[in-house]
Amino acid sequence: MFNRVMIVLALWAGCDSNGGGGCSSPVGDDATKPVIDEVKAVSSTVIAGDTTSVAGTARDLNGEMLDYVWSKSAGTFEGPLTNSSIIWRAPAQVGNKTVTLVVVNESGKSATKSVTIMVTNVPTPIVIIDYPTAADFIPSSAGTVNIQARITNTSDVDSAKCFIDGTFLAKLSNTQNPTFAWNVSGLSGPHRVTVQAWSDFAVPGQQKTDSAFVTVNIEGTIGKPVR
Amino acid sequence: MTRTFWLAIALLIPGCKDLAHDNPLDPNNPDGKADQIVVVENYIIKNTKSGTVAPPYNQYSQDALYGLTDIYDERMLILEYHMIPVDTAYQDSLATADNEFRYVNEYQGGANRGFPHTFFNGKQKAIQGASNSDLVRTRYQAVLDSATAQKVGFFCYAEQSISGSMLTIDVQLVRYGTETNLEDVRIEYIVFENKGGSSQFTVRKILAPASASLPAGKIFEPPAKSVDIAGFDVSKTGVVVMIKDPTSKRVLQANLAVRRN
């Protein structure tokens, strides 16, 4: 086993770090080499910092046992690296990245195959406040008003917060359609409603955020006592 | 003599034929339209409880409407219904149970209770609340500009006369001949009193409504209505008559009764 790994490492050192295209197969009888039928990523496009599973399907024509050795042009692996599938975490840098599988049989023969995975930026969320709309007039007798927002351009919303005149009102997590309850009883005059959303992003400090605001007029009324 | 007489007749006949039908009370008025008069029914609370001060929202509303009277003149009729405060911190000495009944059953609909609640020609167009006089005046004016620009196919004329403490109201409704018959409308009679200051259109009595159908090209005169106004300042008491669609609660036409005595 140790010898086979050393052979693979020696072979791997001669490979093009950008993938299997430039990596030559070991010299020898093809009939004694293992065959990699496929190396496939569950997601061919991954958001920076996110993970995907990569699996290889290989066989040995002589029925020998195979060792799996994984390498990558960027990013990191998570979990065991000696199985036919691994977990790859994309780097923060965007672009095409490769994950390469080398399989080695008991005879020390090897085969190599790579898969290219596109790493993209985490999409910036776009916040839209559907209700209330700008310059709406809302009587204070309305009591509780539901502020309805939509978060588009990403399906991975970490959280959304609502602020009234810059003061925190509420926070909701993991929803693209947050609704915030705002009690307008006893209010009168213009108020600024802001909704800010953050996309879900695994790399600390690189969350994307967007916010939207509307200014509405609360029209004072005398009705029920303000609690 | 005889010749002169027939000559005069011959001259008069074409003259009669050409008489102008521009009187709004003429059902054959070829214009077939009358100015839409807009009734602004303002449901308000004016706190009269000593020792407590209510927020000025209702005053904003009243100030805004009073400031618009010069612009719309006779095209706008204001009625102020004082409501009974739910909040026991306040009182309104001009509030009446009739006003409450009218608000709840005719106007409030699905809206939450809160005043000022201002309706323009019935239930269909309302503005609730006021955060300052200028802003709410702008909102009122936008509605009034549109509403007073309308023309309608009938005219309402009313007269009020007083005998002792009894106020009698006579109404004539003209449906122009160019229109279709107007079936099943409701005639409402609202007695108000000018109590000065910011209580110039205080509703004092709401009379039982009458039903009517208005045939095209005819004048309809419902039976006169009488009401006891003992205790009112007769010289400052008026009546607004409005014709309403009982289903939509929309005011179709209205007028201020003319004082006969």
CSV table of N, CA, C and O in Angstrom, one decimal, chain A residues 76-150:
chain,number,residue,atom,x,y,z
A,76,THR,N,-10.5,23.0,-0.7
A,76,THR,CA,-10.1,22.0,0.3
A,76,THR,C,-11.0,20.8,0.3
A,76,THR,O,-12.1,20.9,-0.2
A,77,PHE,N,-10.4,19.7,0.8
A,77,PHE,CA,-11.2,18.5,1.0
A,77,PHE,C,-11.7,18.4,2.4
A,77,PHE,O,-11.0,18.9,3.3
A,78,GLU,N,-12.8,17.8,2.5
A,78,GLU,CA,-13.4,17.5,3.9
A,78,GLU,C,-13.7,16.0,4.0
A,78,GLU,O,-14.2,15.4,3.1
A,79,GLY,N,-13.3,15.5,5.1
A,79,GLY,CA,-13.5,14.1,5.4
A,79,GLY,C,-12.5,13.2,4.8
A,79,GLY,O,-11.4,13.6,4.3
A,80,PRO,N,-12.7,11.9,4.8
A,80,PRO,CA,-11.7,10.9,4.3
A,80,PRO,C,-11.4,11.1,2.8
A,80,PRO,O,-12.3,11.5,2.0
A,81,LEU,N,-10.2,10.8,2.5
A,81,LEU,CA,-9.7,11.1,1.1
A,81,LEU,C,-9.4,9.8,0.4
A,81,LEU,O,-8.8,9.8,-0.7
A,82,THR,N,-9.7,8.6,1.0
A,82,THR,CA,-9.3,7.4,0.3
A,82,THR,C,-10.5,6.6,-0.2
A,82,THR,O,-10.4,5.5,-0.6
A,83,ASN,N,-11.6,7.2,-0.2
A,83,ASN,CA,-12.9,6.6,-0.8
A,83,ASN,C,-13.1,7.0,-2.2
A,83,ASN,O,-12.4,7.9,-2.7
A,84,SER,N,-14.1,6.4,-2.8
A,84,SER,CA,-14.4,6.7,-4.2
A,84,SER,C,-15.1,8.0,-4.3
A,84,SER,O,-15.3,8.5,-5.4
A,85,SER,N,-15.6,8.6,-3.2
A,85,SER,CA,-16.2,9.9,-3.3
A,85,SER,C,-15.6,10.8,-2.2
A,85,SER,O,-15.2,10.2,-1.1
A,86,ILE,N,-15.6,12.0,-2.4
A,86,ILE,CA,-15.0,13.0,-1.4
A,86,ILE,C,-15.9,14.2,-1.4
A,86,ILE,O,-16.8,14.4,-2.3
A,87,ILE,N,-15.7,15.0,-0.4
A,87,ILE,CA,-16.4,16.3,-0.3
A,87,ILE,C,-15.4,17.4,-0.5
A,87,ILE,O,-14.3,17.4,0.1
A,88,TRP,N,-15.7,18.3,-1.5
A,88,TRP,CA,-14.8,19.3,-1.9
A,88,TRP,C,-15.4,20.7,-1.6
A,88,TRP,O,-16.6,20.9,-1.9
A,89,ARG,N,-14.7,21.5,-0.9
A,89,ARG,CA,-15.2,22.9,-0.6
A,89,ARG,C,-14.5,23.9,-1.5
A,89,ARG,O,-13.2,23.9,-1.6
A,90,ALA,N,-15.3,24.6,-2.2
A,90,ALA,CA,-14.8,25.6,-3.1
A,90,ALA,C,-14.0,26.7,-2.5
A,90,ALA,O,-14.4,27.1,-1.3
A,91,PRO,N,-13.0,27.3,-3.1
A,91,PRO,CA,-12.3,28.4,-2.5
A,91,PRO,C,-13.1,29.7,-2.7
A,91,PRO,O,-14.1,29.7,-3.3
A,92,ALA,N,-12.6,30.8,-2.1
A,92,ALA,CA,-13.3,32.0,-2.3
A,92,ALA,C,-13.1,32.6,-3.6
A,92,ALA,O,-13.9,33.4,-4.1
A,93,GLN,N,-12.0,32.2,-4.3
A,93,GLN,CA,-11.7,32.8,-5.6
A,93,GLN,C,-12.6,32.0,-6.7
A,93,GLN,O,-12.7,30.8,-6.7
A,94,VAL,N,-13.1,32.8,-7.6
A,94,VAL,CA,-14.0,32.3,-8.6
A,94,VAL,C,-13.2,31.8,-9.8
A,94,VAL,O,-12.1,32.1,-9.9
A,95,GLY,N,-13.9,30.9,-10.6
A,95,GLY,CA,-13.2,30.4,-11.8
A,95,GLY,C,-13.4,28.9,-11.9
A,95,GLY,O,-13.9,28.3,-11.0
A,96,ASN,N,-12.8,28.4,-13.0
A,96,ASN,CA,-12.8,26.9,-13.1
A,96,ASN,C,-11.8,26.3,-12.2
A,96,ASN,O,-10.6,26.7,-12.3
A,97,LYS,N,-12.1,25.2,-11.5
A,97,LYS,CA,-11.2,24.5,-10.6
A,97,LYS,C,-11.3,23.0,-11.0
A,97,LYS,O,-12.4,22.6,-11.5
A,98,THR,N,-10.3,22.3,-10.7
A,98,THR,CA,-10.3,20.9,-11.1
A,98,THR,C,-10.1,20.0,-9.8
A,98,THR,O,-9.3,20.4,-8.9
A,99,VAL,N,-10.8,18.9,-9.8
A,99,VAL,CA,-10.6,17.9,-8.8
A,99,VAL,C,-10.1,16.6,-9.6
A,99,VAL,O,-10.8,16.2,-10.6
A,100,THR,N,-9.1,16.0,-9.2
A,100,THR,CA,-8.5,14.9,-9.9
A,100,THR,C,-8.5,13.6,-9.1
A,100,THR,O,-8.2,13.7,-7.9
A,101,LEU,N,-8.8,12.6,-9.7
A,101,LEU,CA,-8.7,11.2,-9.1
A,101,LEU,C,-7.6,10.4,-9.8
A,101,LEU,O,-7.6,10.3,-11.0
A,102,VAL,N,-6.8,9.8,-9.0
A,102,VAL,CA,-5.8,8.8,-9.4
A,102,VAL,C,-6.2,7.5,-8.8
A,102,VAL,O,-6.3,7.5,-7.5
A,103,VAL,N,-6.3,6.5,-9.6
A,103,VAL,CA,-6.6,5.1,-9.0
A,103,VAL,C,-5.3,4.3,-9.3
A,103,VAL,O,-4.8,4.4,-10.4
A,104,VAL,N,-4.9,3.5,-8.3
A,104,VAL,CA,-3.8,2.7,-8.4
A,104,VAL,C,-4.2,1.2,-8.1
A,104,VAL,O,-4.8,1.0,-7.0
A,105,ASN,N,-3.8,0.3,-8.9
A,105,ASN,CA,-4.1,-1.1,-8.6
A,105,ASN,C,-2.9,-1.8,-7.8
A,105,ASN,O,-1.9,-1.1,-7.6
A,106,GLU,N,-3.1,-3.0,-7.5
A,106,GLU,CA,-2.1,-3.7,-6.7
A,106,GLU,C,-0.8,-3.9,-7.4
A,106,GLU,O,0.2,-4.0,-6.8
A,107,SER,N,-0.9,-3.8,-8.7
A,107,SER,CA,0.3,-3.9,-9.5
A,107,SER,C,1.1,-2.6,-9.7
A,107,SER,O,2.1,-2.5,-10.4
A,108,GLY,N,0.5,-1.6,-9.1
A,108,GLY,CA,1.2,-0.3,-9.2
A,108,GLY,C,0.8,0.5,-10.4
A,108,GLY,O,1.4,1.6,-10.7
A,109,LYS,N,-0.1,0.0,-11.2
A,109,LYS,CA,-0.5,0.7,-12.4
A,109,LYS,C,-1.6,1.7,-12.0
A,109,LYS,O,-2.4,1.5,-11.1
A,110,SER,N,-1.7,2.8,-12.7
A,110,SER,CA,-2.6,3.9,-12.3
A,110,SER,C,-3.3,4.4,-13.5
A,110,SER,O,-2.9,4.3,-14.7
A,111,ALA,N,-4.4,5.1,-13.2
A,111,ALA,CA,-5.1,5.9,-14.2
A,111,ALA,C,-5.6,7.2,-13.5
A,111,ALA,O,-5.7,7.3,-12.3
A,112,THR,N,-5.8,8.2,-14.4
A,112,THR,CA,-6.1,9.5,-13.8
A,112,THR,C,-7.2,10.1,-14.6
A,112,THR,O,-7.3,10.0,-15.8
A,113,LYS,N,-8.1,10.8,-13.9
A,113,LYS,CA,-9.2,11.6,-14.5
A,113,LYS,C,-9.6,12.7,-13.7
A,113,LYS,O,-9.6,12.7,-12.4
A,114,SER,N,-10.0,13.8,-14.3
A,114,SER,CA,-10.3,15.0,-13.6
A,114,SER,C,-11.8,15.5,-13.9
A,114,SER,O,-12.3,15.1,-15.0
A,115,VAL,N,-12.3,16.3,-13.1
A,115,VAL,CA,-13.6,17.0,-13.3
A,115,VAL,C,-13.4,18.5,-13.1
A,115,VAL,O,-12.6,18.9,-12.2
A,116,THR,N,-14.0,19.3,-13.9
A,116,THR,CA,-13.9,20.7,-13.8
A,116,THR,C,-15.1,21.2,-13.1
A,116,THR,O,-16.2,20.9,-13.5
A,117,ILE,N,-14.9,22.0,-12.1
A,117,ILE,CA,-16.1,22.6,-11.4
A,117,ILE,C,-15.9,24.1,-11.4
A,117,ILE,O,-14.9,24.7,-11.1
A,118,MET,N,-17.0,24.8,-11.8
A,118,MET,CA,-17.0,26.2,-11.9
A,118,MET,C,-17.4,26.8,-10.5
A,118,MET,O,-18.4,26.4,-9.9
A,119,VAL,N,-16.5,27.7,-10.0
A,119,VAL,CA,-16.8,28.4,-8.7
A,119,VAL,C,-17.3,29.8,-9.0
A,119,VAL,O,-16.6,30.5,-9.8
A,120,THR,N,-18.4,30.1,-8.5
A,120,THR,CA,-19.0,31.4,-8.8
A,120,THR,C,-19.1,32.2,-7.5
A,120,THR,O,-19.1,31.7,-6.4
A,121,ASN,N,-19.3,33.5,-7.7
A,121,ASN,CA,-19.6,34.4,-6.5
A,121,ASN,C,-20.9,34.1,-5.9
A,121,ASN,O,-21.8,33.7,-6.6
A,122,VAL,N,-20.9,34.2,-4.6
A,122,VAL,CA,-22.2,34.1,-4.0
A,122,VAL,C,-23.1,35.3,-4.5
A,122,VAL,O,-22.6,36.4,-4.6
A,123,PRO,N,-24.3,35.0,-4.9
A,123,PRO,CA,-25.1,36.1,-5.5
A,123,PRO,C,-25.5,37.1,-4.4
A,123,PRO,O,-25.8,36.7,-3.3
A,124,THR,N,-25.5,38.3,-4.8
A,124,THR,CA,-25.9,39.4,-3.9
A,124,THR,C,-27.5,39.4,-3.8
A,124,THR,O,-28.1,39.4,-4.9
A,125,PRO,N,-28.0,39.3,-2.7
A,125,PRO,CA,-29.5,39.3,-2.6
A,125,PRO,C,-30.1,40.6,-3.0
A,125,PRO,O,-29.4,41.7,-2.9
A,126,ILE,N,-31.2,40.6,-3.5
A,126,ILE,CA,-31.9,41.9,-3.9
A,126,ILE,C,-33.2,41.9,-3.1
A,126,ILE,O,-34.0,41.0,-3.1
A,127,VAL,N,-33.4,43.0,-2.3
A,127,VAL,CA,-34.5,43.1,-1.4
A,127,VAL,C,-35.6,44.0,-2.1
A,127,VAL,O,-35.3,45.1,-2.6
A,128,ILE,N,-36.8,43.5,-2.1
A,128,ILE,CA,-37.9,44.3,-2.6
A,128,ILE,C,-39.0,44.3,-1.5
A,128,ILE,O,-39.4,43.3,-1.0
A,129,ILE,N,-39.4,45.5,-1.2
A,129,ILE,CA,-40.5,45.7,-0.2
A,129,ILE,C,-41.8,45.8,-1.0
A,129,ILE,O,-42.0,46.8,-1.7
A,130,ASP,N,-42.6,44.8,-0.8
A,130,ASP,CA,-43.9,44.8,-1.6
A,130,ASP,C,-45.0,45.6,-0.9
A,130,ASP,O,-45.8,46.2,-1.5
A,131,TYR,N,-45.0,45.6,0.4
A,131,TYR,CA,-45.9,46.4,1.2
A,131,TYR,C,-45.3,46.8,2.5
A,131,TYR,O,-44.7,45.9,3.2
A,132,PRO,N,-45.5,48.0,2.9
A,132,PRO,CA,-46.2,49.1,2.2
A,132,PRO,C,-45.3,49.6,1.1
A,132,PRO,O,-44.1,49.3,1.0
A,133,THR,N,-45.9,50.4,0.2
A,133,THR,CA,-45.2,51.0,-0.9
A,133,THR,C,-44.9,52.4,-0.5
A,133,THR,O,-45.4,53.0,0.4
A,134,ALA,N,-43.9,53.0,-1.2
A,134,ALA,CA,-43.4,54.3,-0.9
A,134,ALA,C,-44.6,55.3,-0.9
A,134,ALA,O,-45.4,55.3,-1.8
A,135,ALA,N,-44.5,56.2,0.1
A,135,ALA,CA,-45.5,57.3,0.3
A,135,ALA,C,-46.9,56.8,0.6
A,135,ALA,O,-47.9,57.5,0.5
A,136,ASP,N,-47.0,55.5,1.0
A,136,ASP,CA,-48.4,55.0,1.4
A,136,ASP,C,-48.8,55.8,2.6
A,136,ASP,O,-48.0,56.2,3.4
A,137,PHE,N,-50.1,56.0,2.7
A,137,PHE,CA,-50.8,56.5,3.9
A,137,PHE,C,-51.4,55.4,4.6
A,137,PHE,O,-52.2,54.7,4.1
A,138,ILE,N,-51.0,55.2,5.9
A,138,ILE,CA,-51.6,54.1,6.7
A,138,ILE,C,-52.2,54.7,8.0
A,138,ILE,O,-51.5,55.4,8.7
A,139,PRO,N,-53.5,54.6,8.2
A,139,PRO,CA,-54.0,55.1,9.4
A,139,PRO,C,-53.5,54.3,10.6
A,139,PRO,O,-53.4,53.1,10.5
A,140,SER,N,-53.3,55.0,11.7
A,140,SER,CA,-52.8,54.4,12.8
A,140,SER,C,-53.8,53.4,13.4
A,140,SER,O,-53.4,52.5,14.2
A,141,SER,N,-55.0,53.6,13.0
A,141,SER,CA,-56.1,52.6,13.5
A,141,SER,C,-55.9,51.2,12.9
A,141,SER,O,-56.5,50.3,13.3
A,142,ALA,N,-55.0,51.1,11.9
A,142,ALA,CA,-54.8,49.8,11.3
A,142,ALA,C,-54.2,48.9,12.3
A,142,ALA,O,-54.2,47.6,12.1
A,143,GLY,N,-53.6,49.4,13.4
A,143,GLY,CA,-53.0,48.5,14.4
A,143,GLY,C,-51.7,47.9,13.9
A,143,GLY,O,-50.7,48.6,13.8
A,144,THR,N,-51.8,46.6,13.7
A,144,THR,CA,-50.5,45.9,13.2
A,144,THR,C,-50.5,45.8,11.7
A,144,THR,O,-51.5,45.3,11.1
A,145,VAL,N,-49.4,46.3,11.1
A,145,VAL,CA,-49.3,46.3,9.7
A,145,VAL,C,-48.2,45.2,9.4
A,145,VAL,O,-47.2,45.1,10.0
A,146,ASN,N,-48.5,44.4,8.4
A,146,ASN,CA,-47.5,43.4,7.9
A,146,ASN,C,-46.6,44.0,6.8
A,146,ASN,O,-47.1,44.3,5.7
A,147,ILE,N,-45.4,44.1,7.2
A,147,ILE,CA,-44.4,44.6,6.2
A,147,ILE,C,-44.0,43.3,5.4
A,147,ILE,O,-43.4,42.4,5.9
A,148,GLN,N,-44.3,43.3,4.1
A,148,GLN,CA,-44.0,42.2,3.2
A,148,GLN,C,-42.9,42.5,2.3
A,148,GLN,O,-42.9,43.4,1.5
A,149,ALA,N,-41.8,41.6,2.4
A,149,ALA,CA,-40.7,41.8,1.5
A,149,ALA,C,-40.4,40.5,0.7
A,149,ALA,O,-40.9,39.4,1.0
A,150,ARG,N,-39.6,40.7,-0.4
A,150,ARG,CA,-39.2,39.5,-1.2
A,150,ARG,C,-37.7,39.6,-1.3
A,150,ARG,O,-37.2,40.8,-1.5
